Short mmCIF file of C-alpha atoms in Angstrom, two decimals:
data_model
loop_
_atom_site.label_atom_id
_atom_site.label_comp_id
_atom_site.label_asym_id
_atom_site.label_seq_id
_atom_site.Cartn_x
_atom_site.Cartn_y
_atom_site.Cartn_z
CA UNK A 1 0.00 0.00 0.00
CA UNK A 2 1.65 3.60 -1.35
CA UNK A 3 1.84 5.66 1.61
CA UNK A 4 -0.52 9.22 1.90
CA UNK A 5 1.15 12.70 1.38
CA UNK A 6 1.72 14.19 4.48
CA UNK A 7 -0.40 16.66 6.62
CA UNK A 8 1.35 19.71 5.35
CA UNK A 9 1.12 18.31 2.04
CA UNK A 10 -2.29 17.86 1.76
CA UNK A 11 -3.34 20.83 3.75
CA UNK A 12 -1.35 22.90 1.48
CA UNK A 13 -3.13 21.24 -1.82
CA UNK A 14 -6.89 21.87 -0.40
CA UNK A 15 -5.87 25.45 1.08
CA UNK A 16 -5.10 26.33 -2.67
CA UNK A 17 -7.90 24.82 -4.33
CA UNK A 18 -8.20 20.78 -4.22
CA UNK A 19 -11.05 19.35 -2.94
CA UNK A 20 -10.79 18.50 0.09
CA UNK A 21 -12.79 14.91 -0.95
CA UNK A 22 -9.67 13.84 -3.02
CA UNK A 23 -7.57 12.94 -0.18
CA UNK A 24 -10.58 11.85 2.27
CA UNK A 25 -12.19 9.49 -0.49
CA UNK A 26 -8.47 7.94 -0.72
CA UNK A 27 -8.08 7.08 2.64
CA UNK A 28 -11.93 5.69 3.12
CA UNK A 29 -10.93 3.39 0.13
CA UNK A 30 -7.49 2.49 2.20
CA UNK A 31 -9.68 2.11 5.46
CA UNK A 32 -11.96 -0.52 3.93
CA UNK A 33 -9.23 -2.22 2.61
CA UNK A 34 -7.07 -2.74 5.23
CA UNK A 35 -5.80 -5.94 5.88
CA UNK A 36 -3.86 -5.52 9.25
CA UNK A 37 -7.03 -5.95 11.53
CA UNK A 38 -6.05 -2.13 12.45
CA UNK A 39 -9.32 -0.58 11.09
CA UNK A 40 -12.84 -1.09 13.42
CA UNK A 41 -15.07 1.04 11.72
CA UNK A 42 -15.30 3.33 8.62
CA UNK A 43 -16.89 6.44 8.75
CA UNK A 44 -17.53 7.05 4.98
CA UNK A 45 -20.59 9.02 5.12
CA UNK A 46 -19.53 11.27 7.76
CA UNK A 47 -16.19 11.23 6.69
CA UNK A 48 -17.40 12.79 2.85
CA UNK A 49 -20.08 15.59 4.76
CA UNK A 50 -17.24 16.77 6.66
CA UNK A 51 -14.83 17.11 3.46
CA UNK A 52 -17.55 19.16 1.77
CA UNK A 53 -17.71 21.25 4.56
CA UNK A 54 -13.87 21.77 4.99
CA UNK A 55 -14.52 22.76 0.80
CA UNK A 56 -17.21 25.22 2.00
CA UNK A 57 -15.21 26.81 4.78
CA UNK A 58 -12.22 27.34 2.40
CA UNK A 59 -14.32 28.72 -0.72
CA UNK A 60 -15.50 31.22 1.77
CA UNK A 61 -11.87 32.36 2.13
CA UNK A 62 -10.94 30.49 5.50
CA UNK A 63 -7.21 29.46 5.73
CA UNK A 64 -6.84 25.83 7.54
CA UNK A 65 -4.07 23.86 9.13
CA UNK A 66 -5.51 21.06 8.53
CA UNK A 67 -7.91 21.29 5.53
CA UNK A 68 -9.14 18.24 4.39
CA UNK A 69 -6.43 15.61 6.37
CA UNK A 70 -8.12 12.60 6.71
CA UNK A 71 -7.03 11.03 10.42
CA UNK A 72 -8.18 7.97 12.14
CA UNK A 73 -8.22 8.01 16.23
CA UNK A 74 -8.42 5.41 18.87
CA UNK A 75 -12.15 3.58 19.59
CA UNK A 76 -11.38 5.45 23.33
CA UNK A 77 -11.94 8.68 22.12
CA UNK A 78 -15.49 9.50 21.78
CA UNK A 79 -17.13 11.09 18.45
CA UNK A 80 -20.98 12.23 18.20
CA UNK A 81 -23.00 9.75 17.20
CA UNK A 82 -20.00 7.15 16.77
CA UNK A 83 -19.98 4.08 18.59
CA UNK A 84 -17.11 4.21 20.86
CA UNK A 85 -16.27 0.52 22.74
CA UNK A 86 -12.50 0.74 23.84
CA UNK A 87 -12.36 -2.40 22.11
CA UNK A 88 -14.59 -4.13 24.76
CA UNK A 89 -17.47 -5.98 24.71
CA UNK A 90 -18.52 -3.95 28.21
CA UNK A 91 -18.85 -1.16 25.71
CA UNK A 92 -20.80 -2.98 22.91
CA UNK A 93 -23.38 -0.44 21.12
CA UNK A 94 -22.67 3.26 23.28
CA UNK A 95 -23.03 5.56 21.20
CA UNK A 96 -20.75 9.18 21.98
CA UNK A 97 -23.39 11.77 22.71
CA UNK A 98 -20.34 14.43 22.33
CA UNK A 99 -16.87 14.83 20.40
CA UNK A 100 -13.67 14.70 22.65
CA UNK A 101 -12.34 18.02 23.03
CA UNK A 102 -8.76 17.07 21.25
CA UNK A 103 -10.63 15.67 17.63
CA UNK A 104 -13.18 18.22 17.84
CA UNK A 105 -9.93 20.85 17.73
CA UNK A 106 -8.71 18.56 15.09
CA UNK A 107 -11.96 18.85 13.13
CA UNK A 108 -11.91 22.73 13.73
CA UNK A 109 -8.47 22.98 12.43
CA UNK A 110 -9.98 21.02 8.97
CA UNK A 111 -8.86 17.57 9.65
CA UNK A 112 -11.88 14.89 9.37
CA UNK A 113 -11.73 11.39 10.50
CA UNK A 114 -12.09 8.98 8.34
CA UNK A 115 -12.19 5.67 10.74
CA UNK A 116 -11.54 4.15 14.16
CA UNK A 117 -8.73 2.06 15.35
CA UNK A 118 -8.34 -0.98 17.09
CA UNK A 119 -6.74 -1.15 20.44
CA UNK A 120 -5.80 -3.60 23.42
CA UNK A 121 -9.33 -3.08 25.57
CA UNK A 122 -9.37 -0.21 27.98
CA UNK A 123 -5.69 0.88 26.85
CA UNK A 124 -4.73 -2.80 28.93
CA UNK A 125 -1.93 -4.03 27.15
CA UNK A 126 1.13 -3.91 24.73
CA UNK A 127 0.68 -5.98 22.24
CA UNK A 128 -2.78 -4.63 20.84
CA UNK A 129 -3.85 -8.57 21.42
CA UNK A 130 -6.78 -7.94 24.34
CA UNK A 131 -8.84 -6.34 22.15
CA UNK A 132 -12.92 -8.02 21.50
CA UNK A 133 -11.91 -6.80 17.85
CA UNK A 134 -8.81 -9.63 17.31
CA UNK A 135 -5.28 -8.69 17.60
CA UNK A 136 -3.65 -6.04 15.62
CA UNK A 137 -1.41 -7.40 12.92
CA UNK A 138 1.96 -5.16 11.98
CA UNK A 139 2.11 -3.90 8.80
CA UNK A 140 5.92 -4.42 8.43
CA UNK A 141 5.14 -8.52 9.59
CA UNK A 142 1.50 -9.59 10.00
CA UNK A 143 3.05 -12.60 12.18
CA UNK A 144 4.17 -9.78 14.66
CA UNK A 145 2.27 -7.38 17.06
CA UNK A 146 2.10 -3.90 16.41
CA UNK A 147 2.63 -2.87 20.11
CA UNK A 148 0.02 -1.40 21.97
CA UNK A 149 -2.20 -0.46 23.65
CA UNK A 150 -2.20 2.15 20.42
CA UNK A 151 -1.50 -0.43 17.93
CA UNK A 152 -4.31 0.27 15.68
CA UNK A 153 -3.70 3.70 15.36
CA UNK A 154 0.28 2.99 14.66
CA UNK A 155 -0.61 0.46 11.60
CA UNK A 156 -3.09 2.72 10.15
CA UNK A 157 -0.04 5.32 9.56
CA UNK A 158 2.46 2.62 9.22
CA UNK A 159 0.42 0.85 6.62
CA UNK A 160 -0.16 4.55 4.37
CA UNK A 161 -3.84 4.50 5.64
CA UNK A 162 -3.57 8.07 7.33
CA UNK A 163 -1.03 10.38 7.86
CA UNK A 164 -2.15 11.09 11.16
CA UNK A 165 -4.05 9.01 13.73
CA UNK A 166 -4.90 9.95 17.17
CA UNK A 167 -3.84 7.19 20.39
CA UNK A 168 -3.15 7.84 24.07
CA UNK A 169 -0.69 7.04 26.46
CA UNK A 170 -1.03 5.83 29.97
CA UNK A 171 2.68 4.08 30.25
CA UNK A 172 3.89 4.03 26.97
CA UNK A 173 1.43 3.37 24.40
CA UNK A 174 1.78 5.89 21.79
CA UNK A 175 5.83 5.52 22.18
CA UNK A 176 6.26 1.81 22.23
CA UNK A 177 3.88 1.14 18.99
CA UNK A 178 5.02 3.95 17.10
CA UNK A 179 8.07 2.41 17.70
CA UNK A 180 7.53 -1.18 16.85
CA UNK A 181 5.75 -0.12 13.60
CA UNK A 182 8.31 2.84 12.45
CA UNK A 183 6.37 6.00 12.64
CA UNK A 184 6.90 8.66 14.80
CA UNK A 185 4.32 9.23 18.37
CA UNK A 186 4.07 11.97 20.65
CA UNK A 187 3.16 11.78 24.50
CA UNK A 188 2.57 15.39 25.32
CA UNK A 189 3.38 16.68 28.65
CA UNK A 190 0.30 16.05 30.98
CA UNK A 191 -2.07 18.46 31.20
CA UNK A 192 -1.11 19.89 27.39
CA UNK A 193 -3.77 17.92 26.14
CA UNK A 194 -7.57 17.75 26.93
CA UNK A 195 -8.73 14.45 28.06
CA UNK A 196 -12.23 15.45 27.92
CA UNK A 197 -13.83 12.99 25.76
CA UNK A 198 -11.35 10.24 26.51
CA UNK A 199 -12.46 6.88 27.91
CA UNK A 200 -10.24 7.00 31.36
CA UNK A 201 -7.90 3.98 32.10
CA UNK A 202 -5.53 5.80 34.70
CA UNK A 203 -7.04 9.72 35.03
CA UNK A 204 -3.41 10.74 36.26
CA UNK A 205 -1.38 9.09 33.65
CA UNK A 206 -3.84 9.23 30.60
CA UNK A 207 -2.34 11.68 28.06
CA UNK A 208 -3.67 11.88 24.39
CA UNK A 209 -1.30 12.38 21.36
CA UNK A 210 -0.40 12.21 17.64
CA UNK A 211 1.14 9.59 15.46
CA UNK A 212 2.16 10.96 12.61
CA UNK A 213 4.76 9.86 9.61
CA UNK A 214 7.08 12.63 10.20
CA UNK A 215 8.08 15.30 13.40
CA UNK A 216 6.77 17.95 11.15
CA UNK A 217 3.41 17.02 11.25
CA UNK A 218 3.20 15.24 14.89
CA UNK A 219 3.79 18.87 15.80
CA UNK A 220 1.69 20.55 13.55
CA UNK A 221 -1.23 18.54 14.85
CA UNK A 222 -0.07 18.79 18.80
CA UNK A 223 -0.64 22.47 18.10
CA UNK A 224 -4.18 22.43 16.59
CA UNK A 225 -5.35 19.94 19.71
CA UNK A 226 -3.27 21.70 22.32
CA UNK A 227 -4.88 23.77 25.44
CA UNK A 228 -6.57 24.48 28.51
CA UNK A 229 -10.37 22.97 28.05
CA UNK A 230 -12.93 24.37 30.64
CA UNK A 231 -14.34 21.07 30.89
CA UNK A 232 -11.17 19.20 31.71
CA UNK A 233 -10.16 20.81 34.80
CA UNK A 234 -6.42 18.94 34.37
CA UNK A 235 -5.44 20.76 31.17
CA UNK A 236 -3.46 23.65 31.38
CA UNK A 237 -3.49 27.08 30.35
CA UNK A 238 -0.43 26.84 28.26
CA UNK A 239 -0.25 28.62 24.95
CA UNK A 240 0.47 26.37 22.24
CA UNK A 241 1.79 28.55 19.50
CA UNK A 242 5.20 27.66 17.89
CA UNK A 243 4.62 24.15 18.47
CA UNK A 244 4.27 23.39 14.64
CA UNK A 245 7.22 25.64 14.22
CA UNK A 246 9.44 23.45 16.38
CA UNK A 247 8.60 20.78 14.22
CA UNK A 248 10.48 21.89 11.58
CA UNK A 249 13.95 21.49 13.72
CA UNK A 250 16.87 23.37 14.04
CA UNK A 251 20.97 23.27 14.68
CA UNK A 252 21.38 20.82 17.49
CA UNK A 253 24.98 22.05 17.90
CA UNK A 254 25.34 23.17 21.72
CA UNK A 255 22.23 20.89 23.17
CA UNK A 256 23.13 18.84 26.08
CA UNK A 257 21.69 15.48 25.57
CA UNK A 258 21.28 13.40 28.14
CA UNK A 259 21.49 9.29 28.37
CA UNK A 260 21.37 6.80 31.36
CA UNK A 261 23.76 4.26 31.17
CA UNK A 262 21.91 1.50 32.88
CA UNK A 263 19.33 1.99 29.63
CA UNK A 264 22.03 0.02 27.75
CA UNK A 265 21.92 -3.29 29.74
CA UNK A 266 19.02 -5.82 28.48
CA UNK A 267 18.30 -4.45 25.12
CA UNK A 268 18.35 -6.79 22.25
CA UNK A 269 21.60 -6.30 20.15
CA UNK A 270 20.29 -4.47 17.19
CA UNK A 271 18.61 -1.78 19.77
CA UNK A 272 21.93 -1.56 21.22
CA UNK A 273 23.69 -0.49 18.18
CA UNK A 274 20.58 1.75 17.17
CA UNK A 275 21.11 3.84 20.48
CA UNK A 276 24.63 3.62 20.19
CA UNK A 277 24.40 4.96 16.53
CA UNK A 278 21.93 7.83 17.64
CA UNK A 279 24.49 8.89 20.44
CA UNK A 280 27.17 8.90 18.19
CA UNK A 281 25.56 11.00 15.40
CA UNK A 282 24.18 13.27 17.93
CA UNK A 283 27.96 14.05 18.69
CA UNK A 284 28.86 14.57 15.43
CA UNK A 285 25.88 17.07 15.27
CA UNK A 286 27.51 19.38 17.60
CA UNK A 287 25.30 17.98 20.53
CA UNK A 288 27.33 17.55 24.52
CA UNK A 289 26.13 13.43 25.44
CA UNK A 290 25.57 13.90 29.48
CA UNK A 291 25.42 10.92 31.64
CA UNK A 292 22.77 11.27 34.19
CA UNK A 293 21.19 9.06 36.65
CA UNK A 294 17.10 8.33 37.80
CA UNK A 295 18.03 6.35 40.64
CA UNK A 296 14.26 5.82 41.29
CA UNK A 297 13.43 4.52 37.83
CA UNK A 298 13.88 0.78 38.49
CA UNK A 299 10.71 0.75 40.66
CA UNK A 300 8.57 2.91 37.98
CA UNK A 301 7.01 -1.16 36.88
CA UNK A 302 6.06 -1.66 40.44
CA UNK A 303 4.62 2.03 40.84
CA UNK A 304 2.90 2.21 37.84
CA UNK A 305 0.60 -1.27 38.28
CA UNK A 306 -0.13 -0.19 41.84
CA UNK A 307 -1.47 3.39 40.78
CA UNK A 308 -2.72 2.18 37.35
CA UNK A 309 -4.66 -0.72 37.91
CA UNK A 310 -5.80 1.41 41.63
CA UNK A 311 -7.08 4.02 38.90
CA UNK A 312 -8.34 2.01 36.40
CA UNK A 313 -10.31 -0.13 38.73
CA UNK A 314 -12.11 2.82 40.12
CA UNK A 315 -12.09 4.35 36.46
CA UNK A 316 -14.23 0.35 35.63
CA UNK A 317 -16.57 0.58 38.46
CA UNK A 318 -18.45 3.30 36.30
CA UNK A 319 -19.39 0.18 33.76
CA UNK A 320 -22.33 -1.72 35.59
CA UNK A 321 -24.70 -3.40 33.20
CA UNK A 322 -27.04 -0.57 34.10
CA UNK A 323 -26.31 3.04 32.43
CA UNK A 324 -24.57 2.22 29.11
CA UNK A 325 -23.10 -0.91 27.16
CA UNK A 326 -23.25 -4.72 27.33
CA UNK A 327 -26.02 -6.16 29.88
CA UNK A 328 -26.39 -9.68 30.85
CA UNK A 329 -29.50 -11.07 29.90
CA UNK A 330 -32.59 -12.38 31.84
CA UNK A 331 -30.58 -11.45 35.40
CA UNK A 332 -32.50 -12.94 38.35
CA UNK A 333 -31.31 -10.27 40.69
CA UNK A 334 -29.76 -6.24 40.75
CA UNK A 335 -26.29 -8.81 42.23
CA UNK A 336 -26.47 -11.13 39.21
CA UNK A 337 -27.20 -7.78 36.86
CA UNK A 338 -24.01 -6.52 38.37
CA UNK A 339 -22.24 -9.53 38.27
CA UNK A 340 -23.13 -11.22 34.62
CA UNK A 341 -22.67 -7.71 32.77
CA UNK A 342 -18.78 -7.50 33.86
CA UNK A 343 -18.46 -11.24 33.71
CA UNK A 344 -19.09 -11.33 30.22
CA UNK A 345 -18.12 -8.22 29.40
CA UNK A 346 -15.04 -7.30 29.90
CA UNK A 347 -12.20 -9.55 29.06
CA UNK A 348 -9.37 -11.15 30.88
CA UNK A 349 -6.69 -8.74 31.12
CA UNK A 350 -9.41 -5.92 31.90
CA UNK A 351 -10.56 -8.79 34.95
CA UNK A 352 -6.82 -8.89 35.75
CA UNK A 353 -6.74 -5.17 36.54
CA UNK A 354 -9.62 -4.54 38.17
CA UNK A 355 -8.96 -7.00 40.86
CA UNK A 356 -4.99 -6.01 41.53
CA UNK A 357 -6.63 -2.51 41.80
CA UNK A 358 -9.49 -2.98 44.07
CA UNK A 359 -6.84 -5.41 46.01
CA UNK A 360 -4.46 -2.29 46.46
CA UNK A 361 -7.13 -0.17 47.04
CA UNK A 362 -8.60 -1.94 49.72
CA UNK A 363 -9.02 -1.16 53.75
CA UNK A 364 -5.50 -2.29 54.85
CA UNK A 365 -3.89 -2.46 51.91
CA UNK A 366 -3.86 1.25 50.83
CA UNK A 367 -1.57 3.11 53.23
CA UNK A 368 1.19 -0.23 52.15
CA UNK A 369 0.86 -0.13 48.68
CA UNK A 370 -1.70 3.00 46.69
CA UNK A 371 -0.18 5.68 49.34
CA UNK A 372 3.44 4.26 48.79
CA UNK A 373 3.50 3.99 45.34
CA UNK A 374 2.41 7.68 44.80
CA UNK A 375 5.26 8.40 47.75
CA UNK A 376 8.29 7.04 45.52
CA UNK A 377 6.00 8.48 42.12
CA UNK A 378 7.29 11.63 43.62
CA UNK A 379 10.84 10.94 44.04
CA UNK A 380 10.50 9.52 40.08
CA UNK A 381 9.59 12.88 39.33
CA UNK A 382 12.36 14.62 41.69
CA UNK A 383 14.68 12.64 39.53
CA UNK A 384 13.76 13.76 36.56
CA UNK A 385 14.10 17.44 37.42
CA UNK A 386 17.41 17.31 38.93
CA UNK A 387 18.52 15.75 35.42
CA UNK A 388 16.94 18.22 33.33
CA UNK A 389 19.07 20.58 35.07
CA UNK A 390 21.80 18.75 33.34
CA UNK A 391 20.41 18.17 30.42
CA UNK A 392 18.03 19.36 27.31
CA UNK A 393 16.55 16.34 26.71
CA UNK A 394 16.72 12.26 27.25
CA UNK A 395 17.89 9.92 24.98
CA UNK A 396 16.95 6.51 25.27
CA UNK A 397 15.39 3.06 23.87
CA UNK A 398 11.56 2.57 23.29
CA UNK A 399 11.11 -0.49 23.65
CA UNK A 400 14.21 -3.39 24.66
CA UNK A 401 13.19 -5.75 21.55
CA UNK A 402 11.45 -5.14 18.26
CA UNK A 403 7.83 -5.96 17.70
CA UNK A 404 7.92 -9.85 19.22
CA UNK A 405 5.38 -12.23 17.32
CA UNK A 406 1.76 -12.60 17.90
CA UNK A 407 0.47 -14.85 20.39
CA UNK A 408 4.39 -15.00 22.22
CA UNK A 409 4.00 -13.19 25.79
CA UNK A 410 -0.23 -13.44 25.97
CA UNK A 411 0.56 -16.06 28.42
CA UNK A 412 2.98 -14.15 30.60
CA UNK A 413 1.72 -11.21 32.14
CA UNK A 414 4.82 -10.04 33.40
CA UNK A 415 7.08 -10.36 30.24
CA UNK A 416 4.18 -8.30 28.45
CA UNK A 417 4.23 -5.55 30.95
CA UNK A 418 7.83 -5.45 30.89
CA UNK A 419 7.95 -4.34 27.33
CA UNK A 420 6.85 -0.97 28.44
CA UNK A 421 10.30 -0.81 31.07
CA UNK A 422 11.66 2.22 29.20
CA UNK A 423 8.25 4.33 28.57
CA UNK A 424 6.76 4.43 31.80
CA UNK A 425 8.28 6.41 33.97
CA UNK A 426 7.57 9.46 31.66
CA UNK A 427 3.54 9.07 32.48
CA UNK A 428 4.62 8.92 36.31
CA UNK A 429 6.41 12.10 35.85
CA UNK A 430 4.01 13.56 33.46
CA UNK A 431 6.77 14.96 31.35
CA UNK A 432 7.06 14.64 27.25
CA UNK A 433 8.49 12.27 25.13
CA UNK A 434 8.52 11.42 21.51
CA UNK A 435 9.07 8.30 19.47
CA UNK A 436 11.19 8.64 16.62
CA UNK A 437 12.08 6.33 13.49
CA UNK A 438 16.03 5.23 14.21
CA UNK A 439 16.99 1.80 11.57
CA UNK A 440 15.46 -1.64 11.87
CA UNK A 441 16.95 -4.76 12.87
CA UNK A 442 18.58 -7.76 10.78
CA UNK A 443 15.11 -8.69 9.97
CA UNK A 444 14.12 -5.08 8.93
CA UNK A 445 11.79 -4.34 12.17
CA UNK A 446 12.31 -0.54 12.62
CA UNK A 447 13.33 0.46 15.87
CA UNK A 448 12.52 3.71 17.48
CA UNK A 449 14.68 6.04 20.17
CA UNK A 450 12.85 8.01 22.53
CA UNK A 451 13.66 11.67 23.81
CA UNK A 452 11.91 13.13 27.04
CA UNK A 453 12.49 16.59 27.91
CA UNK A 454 11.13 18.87 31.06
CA UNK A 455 7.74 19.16 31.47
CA UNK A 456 6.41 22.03 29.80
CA UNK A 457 9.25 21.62 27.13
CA UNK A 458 7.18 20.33 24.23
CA UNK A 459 8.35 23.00 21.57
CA UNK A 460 12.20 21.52 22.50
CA UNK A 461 11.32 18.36 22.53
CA UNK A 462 10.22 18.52 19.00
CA UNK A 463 12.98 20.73 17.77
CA UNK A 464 15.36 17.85 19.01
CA UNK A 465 13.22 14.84 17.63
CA UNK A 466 12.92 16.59 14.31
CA UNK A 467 17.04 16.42 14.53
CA UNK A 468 17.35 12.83 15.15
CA UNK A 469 14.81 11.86 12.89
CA UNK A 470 16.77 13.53 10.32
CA UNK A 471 20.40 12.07 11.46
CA UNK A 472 18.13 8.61 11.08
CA UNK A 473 17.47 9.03 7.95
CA UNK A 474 21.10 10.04 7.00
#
């Protein structure tokens, strides 16, 4: 499948006269043909009205960022009058009665969305394998997962569906299946981003972002969805311009980059090289390598499934058999209601979570492990300031292997959630970090090297990742 023009491409052809239908019609025929399991649902007839209505706005004279770029986003984000399931038979049939404030900025800005991706269910996973929809299959090697839980949304611009496609990121899963499937993902700092219209897994960690083919347009579509939101009272009231413009790059000659040295150990050999590689060539760039140390980071595993699965089983509780979604049928009581409806509909690694978090949760259990875990979150985040003192930015793996084939760690909890070993810490310390193309292995798997920077520190962030992604390609 021949890959889309980009964002700025296409934006640029509609802005001066191309209908905007050209591109969207493309990608609804890509959409229905998809082959990697990657594409839920097509939205062709809402998809077309909103093209004609990008063509409207720009006859009148209106000037659009994203006129007429067709995007797909993850079936967690909510869309009026779209079903929206997370991927989970809990879900099956609710219908969004609103649009989530980050596509409906998207929309405003001209892009319209074309289809839905498929996901691991409730964001639980890394592999994109929980989902009720089937397993994700990886466009590079449809015997390997895509990553997850975003995994959908990564094909659909790995496989030329989309140029852009919308995921979110609780520990990693933007990074780690951008990654796995060679296109570039943003996590945003947290707060950048409304989450209003986002179905929660962790409410503290949750972050939604861009995947994108290039830096250029991850930022220029971080920039149309950026913002403070009066109905999410955790976004911020940062300005976003200049975002877009820091996607562009610039000289990294002078940057202090830093790297932690215990990143290094445990990677598979042709990651090793790759981060080696991007090291080396950021020295040659003019860039100072700084080794720094996040003495806290080797319990960010342990920290992250006591607060996320704490989170995500309150987040669950919401899902009852009652309000919305999947109810059991015949029940011959309000318990067996209750009971049925989550027994059947959510799925085992959703089961998983919601008992390890009502467990730490629990009278007795809190003040050991929920008030703990958000104790040494803290000193995660300490960690991360005092080496951003010392540093511009973070460079580091993704993920330790490339994408691992389908079916291999389903039956091993803990591998699975150690593929994520490298991404999670960010969420804890709600600072940014990108994904960004860096070579493939022997087997021509891409790999991916991340970059974190300060919180607040997007615009950097992206003027860096735009530099390695170009010393990638070199």
């Amino acid at each position: 499948m021949s890959s889309p023009q980009t964002a700025r491409a296409i934006a640029a052809s509609v802005n001066a006269g191309t209908s905007a239908r050209t591109a969207v019609d493309a990608a609804l025929a890509r959409a229905a043909a998809d082959t990697t399991n990657a594409i839920i649902r097509v939205h062709g007839a809402r998809a077309q009205a909103a093209a004609a209505a990008v063509d409207a706005r720009i006859a009148a004279g209106e000037r659009l960022p994203l006129a007429g770029v067709p995007i797909t986003i993850k079936d967690n984000l909510c869309l009026t009058g779209v079903e929206a399931t997370a991927c989970s038979k809990i879900l099956t049939g609710f219908v969004a009665p609103y649009t989530a404030t980050a596509v409906a900025r998207l929309e405003a800005a001209g892009a319209v969305v074309v289809a839905t991706t498929n996901m691991d269910e409730f964001a639980f996973g890394s592999s994109n394998e929980t989902s009720a929809y089937g397993p994700v299959r990886n466009p590079k090697d449809p015997t390997r997962i895509p990553g997850g839980s975003s995994g959908g949304s990564a094909a659909a611009v790995a496989a030329g569906i989309v140029p852009v496609s919308l995921g979110s990121d609780t520990g990693g899963s933007i990074r780690q299946p951008a990654s796995l499937c060679g296109v570039v993902g943003l996590k945003p700092t947290y707060g950048r981003v409304s989450r209003y219209g986002l179905i929660a897994f962790g409410s503290s960690l949750d972050q939604i972002g861009p995947l994108a083919t290039d830096v250029a347009d991850t930022a220029l579509v971080l920039e149309a969805m950026a913002g403070h939101d009066a109905n999410d009272s955790t976004s911020a009231a940062r300005s976003a311009a200049g975002l877009a413009a820091a996607g562009q790059g610039g000289s990294l000659s002078g940057l202090r980059i830093g790297y932690v040295a215990a990143h290094a150990q445990g990677l598979a050999p042709a990651v090793a090289r790759q981060l080696e590689t991007a090291k080396r060539r950021l020295a040659e760039a003019g860039a100072t390598l700084v080794p720094v140390e996040l003495k806290h980071e080797r319990y960010a595993i342990a920290v992250y499934y006591v607060l996320a699965t704490g989170e995500a089983s309150s987040n669950l509780s919401r899902f009852d058999g009652v309000r919305f979604g999947h109810r059991t049928a015949n029940p011959e009581s309000l318990h067996t209601l209750y009971a049925q409806s989550r027994a059947e509909g959510f799925g085992r690694e959703a089961k998983r979570r919601i008992m390890l978090g009502t467990y730490v949760l629990s009278t007795g259990y809190y003040d050991a492990y929920y008030r703990k875990a958000q104790q040494v979150r803290r000193l995660i985040l300490q960690d991360y300031e005092r080496a951003f003192t010392q540093c511009d930015a973070l460079l580091g793996p993704v993920s330790p292997t490339t994408a691992f084939r389908l079916g291999e760690k389903l039956s091993d909890p803990l591998q699975m959630y150690l593929s994520d070993i490298f991404t999670i810490a960010t969420n804890l310390a709600g600072v940014p970090a990108i994904s960004v193309p860096f070579g493939a292995d022997e087997q021509g798997l891409p790999i991916g090297m991340q970059l974190q920077a300060a919180q607040w520190a997007d615009a950097g962030l992206l003027r860096i990742a735009a530099g390695l992604e170009a010393l990638g390609r070199a």
